[in-house]
PDB file of C-alpha atoms and ligand atoms in Angstrom:
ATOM      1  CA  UNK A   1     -14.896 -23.460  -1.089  1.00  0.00           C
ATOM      2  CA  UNK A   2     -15.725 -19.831  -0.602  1.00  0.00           C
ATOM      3  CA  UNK A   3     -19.139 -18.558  -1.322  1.00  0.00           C
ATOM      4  CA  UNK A   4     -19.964 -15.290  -2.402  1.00  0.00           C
ATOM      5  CA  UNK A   5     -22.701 -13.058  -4.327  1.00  0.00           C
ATOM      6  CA  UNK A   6     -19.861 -11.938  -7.319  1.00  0.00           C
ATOM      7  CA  UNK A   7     -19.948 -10.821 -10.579  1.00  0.00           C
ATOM      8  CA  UNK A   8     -16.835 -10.610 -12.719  1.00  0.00           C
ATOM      9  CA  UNK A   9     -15.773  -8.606 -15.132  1.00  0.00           C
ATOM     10  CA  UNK A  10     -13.022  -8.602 -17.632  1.00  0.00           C
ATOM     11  CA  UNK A  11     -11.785  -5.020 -18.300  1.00  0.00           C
ATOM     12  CA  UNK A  12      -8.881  -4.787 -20.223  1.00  0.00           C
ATOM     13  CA  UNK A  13      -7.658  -8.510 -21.736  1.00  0.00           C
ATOM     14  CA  UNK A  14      -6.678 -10.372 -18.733  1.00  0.00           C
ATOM     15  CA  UNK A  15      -8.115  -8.866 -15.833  1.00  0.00           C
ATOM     16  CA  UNK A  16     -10.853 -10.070 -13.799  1.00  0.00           C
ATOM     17  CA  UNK A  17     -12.666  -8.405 -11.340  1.00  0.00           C
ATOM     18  CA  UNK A  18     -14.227 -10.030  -8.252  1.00  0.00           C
ATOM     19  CA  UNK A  19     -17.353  -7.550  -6.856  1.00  0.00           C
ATOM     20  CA  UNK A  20     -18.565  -8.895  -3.599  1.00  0.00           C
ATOM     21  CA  UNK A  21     -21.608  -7.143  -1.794  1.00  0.00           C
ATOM     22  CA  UNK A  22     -19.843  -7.492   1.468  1.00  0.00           C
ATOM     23  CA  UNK A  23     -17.323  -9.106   3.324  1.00  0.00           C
ATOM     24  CA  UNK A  24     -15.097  -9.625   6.303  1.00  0.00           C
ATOM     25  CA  UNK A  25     -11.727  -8.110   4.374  1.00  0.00           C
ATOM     26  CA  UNK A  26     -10.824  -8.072   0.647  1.00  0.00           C
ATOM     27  CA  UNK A  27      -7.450  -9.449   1.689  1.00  0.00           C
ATOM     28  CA  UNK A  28      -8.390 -12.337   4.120  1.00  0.00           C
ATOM     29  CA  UNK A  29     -10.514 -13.331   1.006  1.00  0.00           C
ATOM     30  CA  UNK A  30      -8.703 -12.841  -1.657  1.00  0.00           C
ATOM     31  CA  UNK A  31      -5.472 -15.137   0.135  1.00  0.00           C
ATOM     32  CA  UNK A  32      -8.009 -18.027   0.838  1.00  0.00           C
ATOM     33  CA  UNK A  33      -9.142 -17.821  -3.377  1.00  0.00           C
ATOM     34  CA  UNK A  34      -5.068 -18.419  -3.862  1.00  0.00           C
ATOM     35  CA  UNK A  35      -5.020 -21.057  -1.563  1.00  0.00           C
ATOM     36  CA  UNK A  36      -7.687 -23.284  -2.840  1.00  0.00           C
ATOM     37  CA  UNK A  37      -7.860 -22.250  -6.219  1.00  0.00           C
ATOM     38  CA  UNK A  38      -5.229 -21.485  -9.218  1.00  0.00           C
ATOM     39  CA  UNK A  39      -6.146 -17.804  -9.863  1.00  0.00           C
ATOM     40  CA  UNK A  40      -5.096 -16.338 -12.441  1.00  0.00           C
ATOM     41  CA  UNK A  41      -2.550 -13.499 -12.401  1.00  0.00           C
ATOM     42  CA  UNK A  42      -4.185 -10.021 -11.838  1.00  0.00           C
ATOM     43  CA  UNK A  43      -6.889 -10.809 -10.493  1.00  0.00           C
ATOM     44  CA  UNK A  44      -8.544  -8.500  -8.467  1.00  0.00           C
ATOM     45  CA  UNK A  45     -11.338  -8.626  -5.540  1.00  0.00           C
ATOM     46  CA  UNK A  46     -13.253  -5.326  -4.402  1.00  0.00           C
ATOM     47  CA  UNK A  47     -16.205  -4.753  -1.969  1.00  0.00           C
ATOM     48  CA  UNK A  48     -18.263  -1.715  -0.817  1.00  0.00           C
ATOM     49  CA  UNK A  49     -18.815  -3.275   2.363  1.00  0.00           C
ATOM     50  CA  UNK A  50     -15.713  -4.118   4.688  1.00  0.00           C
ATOM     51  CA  UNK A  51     -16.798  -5.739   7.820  1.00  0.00           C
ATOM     52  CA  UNK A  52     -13.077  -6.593   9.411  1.00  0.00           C
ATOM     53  CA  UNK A  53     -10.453  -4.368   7.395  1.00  0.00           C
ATOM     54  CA  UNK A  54      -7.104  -5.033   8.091  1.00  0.00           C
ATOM     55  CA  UNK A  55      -4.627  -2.562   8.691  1.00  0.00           C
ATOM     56  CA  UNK A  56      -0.735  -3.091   9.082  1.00  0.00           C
ATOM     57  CA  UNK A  57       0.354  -4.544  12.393  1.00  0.00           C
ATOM     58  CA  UNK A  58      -2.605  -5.638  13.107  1.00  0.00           C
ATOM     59  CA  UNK A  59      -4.723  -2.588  13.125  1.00  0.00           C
ATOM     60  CA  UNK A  60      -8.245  -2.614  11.539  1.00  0.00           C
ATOM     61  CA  UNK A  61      -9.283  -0.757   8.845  1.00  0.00           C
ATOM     62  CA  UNK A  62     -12.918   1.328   8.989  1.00  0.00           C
ATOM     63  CA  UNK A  63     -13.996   2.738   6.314  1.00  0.00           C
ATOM     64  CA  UNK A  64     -17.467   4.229   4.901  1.00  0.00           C
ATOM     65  CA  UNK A  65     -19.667   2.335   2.670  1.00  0.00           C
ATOM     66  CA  UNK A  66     -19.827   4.243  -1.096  1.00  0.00           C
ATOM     67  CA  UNK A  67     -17.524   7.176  -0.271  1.00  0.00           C
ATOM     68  CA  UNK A  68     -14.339   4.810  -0.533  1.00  0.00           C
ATOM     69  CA  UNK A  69     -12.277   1.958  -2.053  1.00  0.00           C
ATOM     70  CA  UNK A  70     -11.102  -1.049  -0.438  1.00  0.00           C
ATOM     71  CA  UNK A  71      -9.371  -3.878  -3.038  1.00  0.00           C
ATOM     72  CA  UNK A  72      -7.100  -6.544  -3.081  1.00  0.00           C
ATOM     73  CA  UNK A  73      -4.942  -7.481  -5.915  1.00  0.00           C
ATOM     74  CA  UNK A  74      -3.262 -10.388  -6.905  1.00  0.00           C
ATOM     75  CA  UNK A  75      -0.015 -10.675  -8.222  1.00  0.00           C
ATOM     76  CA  UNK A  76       2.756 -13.513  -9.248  1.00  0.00           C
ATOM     77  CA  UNK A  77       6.112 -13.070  -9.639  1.00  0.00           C
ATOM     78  CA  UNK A  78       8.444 -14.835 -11.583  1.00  0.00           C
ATOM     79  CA  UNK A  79      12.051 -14.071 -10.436  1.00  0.00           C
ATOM     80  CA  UNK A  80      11.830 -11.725  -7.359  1.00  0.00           C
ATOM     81  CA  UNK A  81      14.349 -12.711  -4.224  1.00  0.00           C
ATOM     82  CA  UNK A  82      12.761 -12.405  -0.804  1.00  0.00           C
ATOM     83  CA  UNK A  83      15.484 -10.069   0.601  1.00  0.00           C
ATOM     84  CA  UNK A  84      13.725  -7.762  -2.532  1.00  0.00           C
ATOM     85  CA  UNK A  85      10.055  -8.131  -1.557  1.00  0.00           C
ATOM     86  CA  UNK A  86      10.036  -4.240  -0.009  1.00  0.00           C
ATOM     87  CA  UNK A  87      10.481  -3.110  -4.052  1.00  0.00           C
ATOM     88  CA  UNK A  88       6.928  -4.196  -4.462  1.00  0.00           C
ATOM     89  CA  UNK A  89       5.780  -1.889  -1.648  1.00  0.00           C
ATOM     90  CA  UNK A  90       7.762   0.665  -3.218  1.00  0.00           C
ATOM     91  CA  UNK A  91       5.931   0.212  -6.542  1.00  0.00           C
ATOM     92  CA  UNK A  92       2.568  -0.031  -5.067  1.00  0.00           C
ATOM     93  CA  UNK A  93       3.317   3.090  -2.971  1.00  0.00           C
ATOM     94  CA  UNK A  94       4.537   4.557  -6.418  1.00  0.00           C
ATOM     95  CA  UNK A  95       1.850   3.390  -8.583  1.00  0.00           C
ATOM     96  CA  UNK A  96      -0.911   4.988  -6.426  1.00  0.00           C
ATOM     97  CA  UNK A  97       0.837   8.418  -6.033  1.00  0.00           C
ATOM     98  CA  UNK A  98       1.249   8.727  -9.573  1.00  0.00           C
ATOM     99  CA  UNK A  99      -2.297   8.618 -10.025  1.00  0.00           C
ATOM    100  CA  UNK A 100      -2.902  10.609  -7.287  1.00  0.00           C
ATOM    101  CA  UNK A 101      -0.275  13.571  -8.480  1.00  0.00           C
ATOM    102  CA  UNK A 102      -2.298  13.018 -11.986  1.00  0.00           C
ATOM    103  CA  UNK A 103      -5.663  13.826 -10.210  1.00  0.00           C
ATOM    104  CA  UNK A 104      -4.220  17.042  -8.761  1.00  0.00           C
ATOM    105  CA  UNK A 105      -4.601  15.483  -4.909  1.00  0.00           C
ATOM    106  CA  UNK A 106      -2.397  18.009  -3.222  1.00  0.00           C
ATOM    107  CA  UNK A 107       0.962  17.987  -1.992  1.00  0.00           C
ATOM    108  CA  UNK A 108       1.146  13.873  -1.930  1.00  0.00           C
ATOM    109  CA  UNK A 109       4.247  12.001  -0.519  1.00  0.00           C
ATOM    110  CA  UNK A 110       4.755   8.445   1.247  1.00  0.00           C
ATOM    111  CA  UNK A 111       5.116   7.941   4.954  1.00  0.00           C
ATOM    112  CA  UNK A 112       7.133   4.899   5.571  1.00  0.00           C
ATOM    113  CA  UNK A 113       7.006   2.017   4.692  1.00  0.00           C
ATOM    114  CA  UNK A 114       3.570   3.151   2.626  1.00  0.00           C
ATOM    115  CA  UNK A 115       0.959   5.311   4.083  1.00  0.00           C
ATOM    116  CA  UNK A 116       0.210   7.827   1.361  1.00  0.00           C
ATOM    117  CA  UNK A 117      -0.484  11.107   2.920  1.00  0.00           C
ATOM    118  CA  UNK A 118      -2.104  14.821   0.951  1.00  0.00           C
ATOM    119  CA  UNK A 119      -0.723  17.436   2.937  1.00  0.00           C
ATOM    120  CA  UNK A 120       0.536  15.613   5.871  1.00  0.00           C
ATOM    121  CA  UNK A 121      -3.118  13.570   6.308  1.00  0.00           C
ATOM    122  CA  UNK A 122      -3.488   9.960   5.194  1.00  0.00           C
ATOM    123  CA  UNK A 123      -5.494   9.313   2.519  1.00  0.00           C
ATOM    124  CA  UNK A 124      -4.285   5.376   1.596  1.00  0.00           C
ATOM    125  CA  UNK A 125      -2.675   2.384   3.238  1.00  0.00           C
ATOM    126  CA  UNK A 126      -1.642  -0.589   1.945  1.00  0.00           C
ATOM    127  CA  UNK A 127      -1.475  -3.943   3.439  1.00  0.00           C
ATOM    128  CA  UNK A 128       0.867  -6.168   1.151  1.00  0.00           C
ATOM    129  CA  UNK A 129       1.169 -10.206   2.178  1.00  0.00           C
ATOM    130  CA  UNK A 130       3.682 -11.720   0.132  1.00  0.00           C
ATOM    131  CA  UNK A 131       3.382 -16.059  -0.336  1.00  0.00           C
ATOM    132  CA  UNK A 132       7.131 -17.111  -0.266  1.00  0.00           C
ATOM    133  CA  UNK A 133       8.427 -20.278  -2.325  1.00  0.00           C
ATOM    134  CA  UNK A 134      12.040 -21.007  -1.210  1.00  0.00           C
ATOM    135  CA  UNK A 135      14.007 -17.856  -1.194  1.00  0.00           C
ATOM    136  CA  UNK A 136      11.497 -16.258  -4.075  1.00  0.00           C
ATOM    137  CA  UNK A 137       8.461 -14.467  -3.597  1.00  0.00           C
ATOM    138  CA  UNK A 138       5.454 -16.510  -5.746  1.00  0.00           C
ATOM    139  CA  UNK A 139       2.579 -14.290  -5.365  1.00  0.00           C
ATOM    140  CA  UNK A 140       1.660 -11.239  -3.793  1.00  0.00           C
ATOM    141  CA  UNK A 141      -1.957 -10.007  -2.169  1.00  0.00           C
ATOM    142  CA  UNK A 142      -1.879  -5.981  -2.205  1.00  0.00           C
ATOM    143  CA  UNK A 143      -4.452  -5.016  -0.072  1.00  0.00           C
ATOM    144  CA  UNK A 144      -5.536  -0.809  -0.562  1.00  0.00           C
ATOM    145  CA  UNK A 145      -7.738   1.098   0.967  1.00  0.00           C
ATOM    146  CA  UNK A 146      -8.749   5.054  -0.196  1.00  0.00           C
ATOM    147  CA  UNK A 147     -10.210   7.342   1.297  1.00  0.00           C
ATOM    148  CA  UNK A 148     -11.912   8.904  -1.832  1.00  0.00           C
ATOM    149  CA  UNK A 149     -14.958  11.082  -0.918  1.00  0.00           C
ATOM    150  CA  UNK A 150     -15.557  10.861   2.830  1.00  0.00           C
ATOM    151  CA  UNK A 151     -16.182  14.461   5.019  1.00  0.00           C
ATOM    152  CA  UNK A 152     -15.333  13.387   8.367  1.00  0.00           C
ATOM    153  CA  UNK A 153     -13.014  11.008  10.397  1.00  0.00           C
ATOM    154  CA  UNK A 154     -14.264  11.378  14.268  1.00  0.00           C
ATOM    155  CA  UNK A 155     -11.510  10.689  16.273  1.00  0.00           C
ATOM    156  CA  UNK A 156      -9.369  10.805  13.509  1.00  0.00           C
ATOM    157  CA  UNK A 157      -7.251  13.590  13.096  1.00  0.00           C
ATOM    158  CA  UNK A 158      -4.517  12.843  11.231  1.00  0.00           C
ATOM    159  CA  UNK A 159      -6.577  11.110   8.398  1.00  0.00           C
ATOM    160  CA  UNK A 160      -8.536  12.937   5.319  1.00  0.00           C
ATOM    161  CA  UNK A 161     -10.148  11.883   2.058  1.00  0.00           C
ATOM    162  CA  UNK A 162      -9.390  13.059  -1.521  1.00  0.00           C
ATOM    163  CA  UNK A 163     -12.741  14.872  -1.260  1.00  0.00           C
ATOM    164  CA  UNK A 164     -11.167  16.863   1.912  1.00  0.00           C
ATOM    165  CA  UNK A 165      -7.771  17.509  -0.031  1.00  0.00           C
ATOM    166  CA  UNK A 166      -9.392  18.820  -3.505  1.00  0.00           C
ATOM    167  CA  UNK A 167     -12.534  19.951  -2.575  1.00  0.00           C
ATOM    168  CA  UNK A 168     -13.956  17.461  -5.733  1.00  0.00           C
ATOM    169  CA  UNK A 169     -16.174  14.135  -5.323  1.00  0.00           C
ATOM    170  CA  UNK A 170     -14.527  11.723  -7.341  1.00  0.00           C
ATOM    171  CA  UNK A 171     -16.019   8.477  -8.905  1.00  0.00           C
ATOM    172  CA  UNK A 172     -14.628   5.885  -7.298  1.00  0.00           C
ATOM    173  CA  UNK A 173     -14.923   3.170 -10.082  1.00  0.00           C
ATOM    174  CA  UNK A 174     -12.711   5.879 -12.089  1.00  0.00           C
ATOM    175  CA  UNK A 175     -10.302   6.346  -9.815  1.00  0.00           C
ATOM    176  CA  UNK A 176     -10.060   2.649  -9.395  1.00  0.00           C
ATOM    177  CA  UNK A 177      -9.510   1.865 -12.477  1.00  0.00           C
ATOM    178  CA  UNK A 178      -6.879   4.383 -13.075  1.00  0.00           C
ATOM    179  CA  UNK A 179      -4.793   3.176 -10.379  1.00  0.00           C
ATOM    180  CA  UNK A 180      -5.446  -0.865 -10.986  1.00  0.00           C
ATOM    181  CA  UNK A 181      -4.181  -0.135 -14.344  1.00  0.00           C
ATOM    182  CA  UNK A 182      -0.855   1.630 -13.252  1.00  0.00           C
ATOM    183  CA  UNK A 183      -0.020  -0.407 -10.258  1.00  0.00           C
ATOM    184  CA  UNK A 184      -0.583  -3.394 -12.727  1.00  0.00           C
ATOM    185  CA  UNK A 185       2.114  -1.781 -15.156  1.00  0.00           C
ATOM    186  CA  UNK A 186       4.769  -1.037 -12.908  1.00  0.00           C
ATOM    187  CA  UNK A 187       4.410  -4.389 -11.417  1.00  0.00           C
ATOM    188  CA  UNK A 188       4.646  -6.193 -14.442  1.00  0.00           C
ATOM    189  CA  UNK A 189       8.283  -7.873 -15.265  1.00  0.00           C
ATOM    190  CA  UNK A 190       9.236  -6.795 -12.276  1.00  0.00           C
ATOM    191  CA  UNK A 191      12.717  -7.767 -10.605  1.00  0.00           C
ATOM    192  CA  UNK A 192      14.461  -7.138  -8.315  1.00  0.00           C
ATOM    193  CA  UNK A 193      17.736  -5.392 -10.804  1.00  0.00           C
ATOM    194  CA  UNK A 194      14.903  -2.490 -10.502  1.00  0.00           C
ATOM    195  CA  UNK A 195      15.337  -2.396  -6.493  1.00  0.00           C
ATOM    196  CA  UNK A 196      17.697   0.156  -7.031  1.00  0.00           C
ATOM    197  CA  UNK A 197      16.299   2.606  -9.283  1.00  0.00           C
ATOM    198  CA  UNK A 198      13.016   2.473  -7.692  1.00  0.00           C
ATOM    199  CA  UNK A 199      14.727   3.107  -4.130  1.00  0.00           C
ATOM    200  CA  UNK A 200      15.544   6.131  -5.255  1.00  0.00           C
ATOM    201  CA  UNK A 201      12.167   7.401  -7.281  1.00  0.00           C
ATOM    202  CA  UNK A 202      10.373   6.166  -3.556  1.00  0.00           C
ATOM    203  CA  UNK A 203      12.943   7.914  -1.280  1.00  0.00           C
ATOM    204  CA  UNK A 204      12.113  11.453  -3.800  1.00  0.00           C
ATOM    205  CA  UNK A 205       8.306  10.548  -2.645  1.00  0.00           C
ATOM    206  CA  UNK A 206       9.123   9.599   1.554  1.00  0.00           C
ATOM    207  CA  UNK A 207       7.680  11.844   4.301  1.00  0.00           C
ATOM    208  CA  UNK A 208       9.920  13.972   6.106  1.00  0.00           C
ATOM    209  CA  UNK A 209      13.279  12.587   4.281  1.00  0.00           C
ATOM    210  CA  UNK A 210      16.104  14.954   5.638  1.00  0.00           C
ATOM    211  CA  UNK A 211      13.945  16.544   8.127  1.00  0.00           C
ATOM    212  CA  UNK A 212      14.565  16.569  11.462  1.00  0.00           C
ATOM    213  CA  UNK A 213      11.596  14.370  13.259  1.00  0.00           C
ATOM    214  CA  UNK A 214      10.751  12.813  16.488  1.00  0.00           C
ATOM    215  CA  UNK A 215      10.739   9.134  16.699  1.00  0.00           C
ATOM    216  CA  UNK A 216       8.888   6.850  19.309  1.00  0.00           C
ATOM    217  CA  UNK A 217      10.405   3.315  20.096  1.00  0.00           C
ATOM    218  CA  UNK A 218       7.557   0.399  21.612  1.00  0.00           C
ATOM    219  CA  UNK A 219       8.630   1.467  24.951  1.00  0.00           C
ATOM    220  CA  UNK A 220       7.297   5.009  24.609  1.00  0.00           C
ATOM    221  CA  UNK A 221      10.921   6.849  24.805  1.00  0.00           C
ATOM    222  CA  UNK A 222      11.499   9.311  22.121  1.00  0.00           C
ATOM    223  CA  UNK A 223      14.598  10.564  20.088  1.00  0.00           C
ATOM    224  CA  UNK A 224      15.506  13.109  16.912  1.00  0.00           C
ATOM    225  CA  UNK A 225      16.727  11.761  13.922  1.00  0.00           C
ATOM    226  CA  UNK A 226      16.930  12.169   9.963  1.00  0.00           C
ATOM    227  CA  UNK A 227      15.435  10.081   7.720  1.00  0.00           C
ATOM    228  CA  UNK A 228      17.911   9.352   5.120  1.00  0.00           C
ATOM    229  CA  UNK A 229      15.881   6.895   3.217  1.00  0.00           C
ATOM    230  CA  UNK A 230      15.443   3.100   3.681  1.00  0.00           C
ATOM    231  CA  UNK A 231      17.991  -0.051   3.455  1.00  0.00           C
ATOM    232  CA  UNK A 232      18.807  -2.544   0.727  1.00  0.00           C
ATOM    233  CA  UNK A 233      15.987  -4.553   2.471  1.00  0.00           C
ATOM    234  CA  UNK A 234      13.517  -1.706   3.180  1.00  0.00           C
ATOM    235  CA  UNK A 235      14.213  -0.179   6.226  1.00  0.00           C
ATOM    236  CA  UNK A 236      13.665   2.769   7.648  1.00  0.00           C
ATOM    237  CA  UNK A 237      17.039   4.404   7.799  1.00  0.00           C
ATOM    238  CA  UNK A 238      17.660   7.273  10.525  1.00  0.00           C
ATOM    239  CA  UNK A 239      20.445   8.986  11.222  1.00  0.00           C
ATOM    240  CA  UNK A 240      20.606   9.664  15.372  1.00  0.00           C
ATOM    241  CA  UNK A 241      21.840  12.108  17.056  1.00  0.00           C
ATOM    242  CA  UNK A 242      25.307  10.685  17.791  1.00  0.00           C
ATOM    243  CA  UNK A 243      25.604  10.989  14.068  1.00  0.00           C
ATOM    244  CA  UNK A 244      24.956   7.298  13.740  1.00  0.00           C
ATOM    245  CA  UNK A 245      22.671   5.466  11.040  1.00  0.00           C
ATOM    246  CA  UNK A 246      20.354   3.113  12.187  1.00  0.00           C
ATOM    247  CA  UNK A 247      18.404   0.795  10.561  1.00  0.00           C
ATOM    248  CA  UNK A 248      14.276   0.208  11.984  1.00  0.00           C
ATOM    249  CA  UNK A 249      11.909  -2.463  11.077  1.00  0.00           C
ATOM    250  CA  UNK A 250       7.811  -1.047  11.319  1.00  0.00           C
ATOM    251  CA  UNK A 251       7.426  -3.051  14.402  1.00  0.00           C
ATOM    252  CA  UNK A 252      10.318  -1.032  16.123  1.00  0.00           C
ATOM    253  CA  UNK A 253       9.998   3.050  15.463  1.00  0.00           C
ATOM    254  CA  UNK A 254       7.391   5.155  14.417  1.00  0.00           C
ATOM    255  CA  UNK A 255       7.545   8.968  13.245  1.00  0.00           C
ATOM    256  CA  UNK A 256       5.875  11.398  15.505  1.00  0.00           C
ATOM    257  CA  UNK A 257       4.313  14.153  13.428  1.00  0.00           C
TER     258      UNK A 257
HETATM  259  C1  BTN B   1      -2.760   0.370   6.729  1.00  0.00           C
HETATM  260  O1  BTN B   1      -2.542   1.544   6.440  1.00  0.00           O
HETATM  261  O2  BTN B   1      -2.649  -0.022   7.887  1.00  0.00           O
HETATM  262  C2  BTN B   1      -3.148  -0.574   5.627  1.00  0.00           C
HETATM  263  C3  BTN B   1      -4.599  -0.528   5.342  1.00  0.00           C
HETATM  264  C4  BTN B   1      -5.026  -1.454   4.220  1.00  0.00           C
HETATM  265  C5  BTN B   1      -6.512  -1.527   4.074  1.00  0.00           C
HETATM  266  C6  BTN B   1      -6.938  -2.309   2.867  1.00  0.00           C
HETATM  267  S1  BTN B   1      -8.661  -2.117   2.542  1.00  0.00           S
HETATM  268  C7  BTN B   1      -8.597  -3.426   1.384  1.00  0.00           C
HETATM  269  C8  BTN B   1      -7.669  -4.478   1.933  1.00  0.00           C
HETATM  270  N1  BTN B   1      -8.387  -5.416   2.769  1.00  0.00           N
HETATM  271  C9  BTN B   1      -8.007  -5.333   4.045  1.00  0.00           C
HETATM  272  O3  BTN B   1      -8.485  -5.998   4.986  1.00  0.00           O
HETATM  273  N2  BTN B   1      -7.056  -4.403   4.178  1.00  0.00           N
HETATM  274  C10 BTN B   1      -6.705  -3.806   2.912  1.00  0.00           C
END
């Protein structure tokens, strides 16, 4: 069983919030509560204190105590097909730029599969780990992490803060709130008959969509393409230079920019 100093809170009528002083990674945590425990839906785990953030591919994920958020949230799903699961990235990815378009953060879009970036500088990622039951997806961890009101990433140059971006301190328990409540919304009843529609609404958000980019392969070779948006199953898709479109998992391209 998990020990922790936590207090929890019911805002609205069915959510509860886990506050832990510190811990290794809201995520890790919040996937070992599922596994021992029935938790109930929307449930959601926050700390000011990350020790071992997790980033996607297996990148870590620093960031400073009191200037920023780092949550997990939990989510089941009833009917959602595994060949669907990128539509809840999209909605997540969605769900937090809304809010952030609402709070005037400028010039906000989505870098593939779901960085969110102000004016070309990442202000939020999003670690998602999906628990699969047969060919449906049961529940869903959605790990986030803001930058909210930090001045200065050493070493850091292509990330920023909403502080940075607006040139306003926001409070982060309001700007939590705001997007736990959307994100919750849009992920309610959700199926996959929305993968569709919501492809769309995410590929009017992407990064650099039908701009001509530079694109690095594992092997450190580079090539121009077009993003033209992403695949029935989520992935990147670029069209090369030999007019072909190809289709790239994370693990296989990334956007040079
Ligand atoms: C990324 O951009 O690589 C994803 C970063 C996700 C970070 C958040 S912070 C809260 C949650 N707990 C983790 O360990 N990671 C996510």
């Amino acid at each position: 069983m998990i020990r922790h100093n936590s207090v929890i809170l019911n805002i609205f009528i069915v959510l509860n919030i886990i506050k832990l002083n510190a811990i290794d990674s809201t995520n890790s945590y919040l996937k070992q509560l599922a596994k021992e425990t029935f938790l109930q839906d929307e449930t959601v785990v926050i700390t000011n204190h990350q020790t071992s953030g997790r980033g996607q591919m297996g990148n870590g994920w620093i960031s400073k105590d009191g200037e920023s958020l780092t949550f997990s949230m939990f989510k089941r799903f009833d009917c959602l097909l595994v060949e669907r699961q990128f539509i809840i990235s999209m909605v997540v990815s969605l769900g937090i730029i809304e809010v952030l378009k609402a709070l005037n953060v400028p010039d906000i879009s989505i870098k593939w599969p779901n960085d969110i970036l102000s004016a070309k500088k990442k202000v939020g990622g999003i670690l998602i780990e999906n628990v699969l039951e047969s060919t449906s997806v049961k529940y869903s961890v959605i790990g986030i992490g803001i930058n909210v009101n930090e001045t200065s990433f050493l070493n850091l140059p292509q990330a920023s803060s909403l502080k940075l971006e607006t040139g306003i301190a926001f409070t982060l328990e309001e700007v939590l709130q705001l997007i736990l409540k959307n994100v919750f919304k849009k992920l309610q009843n959700l199926s996959e008959k929305n993968f569709f529609e919501m492809k769309q609404y995410y590929e009017s958000n992407l990064f650099k969509k039908e701009t001509v980019s530079v694109f690095e392969t594992p092997d450190g070779s580079r090539f121009n393409g077009i993003i033209k948006g992403i695949s029935e199953i989520g992935e990147l898709s670029v069209k090369t230079e030999n007019d072909d479109l190809q289709n790239f998992q994370l693990k296989e391209v990334k956007l040079i920019y």
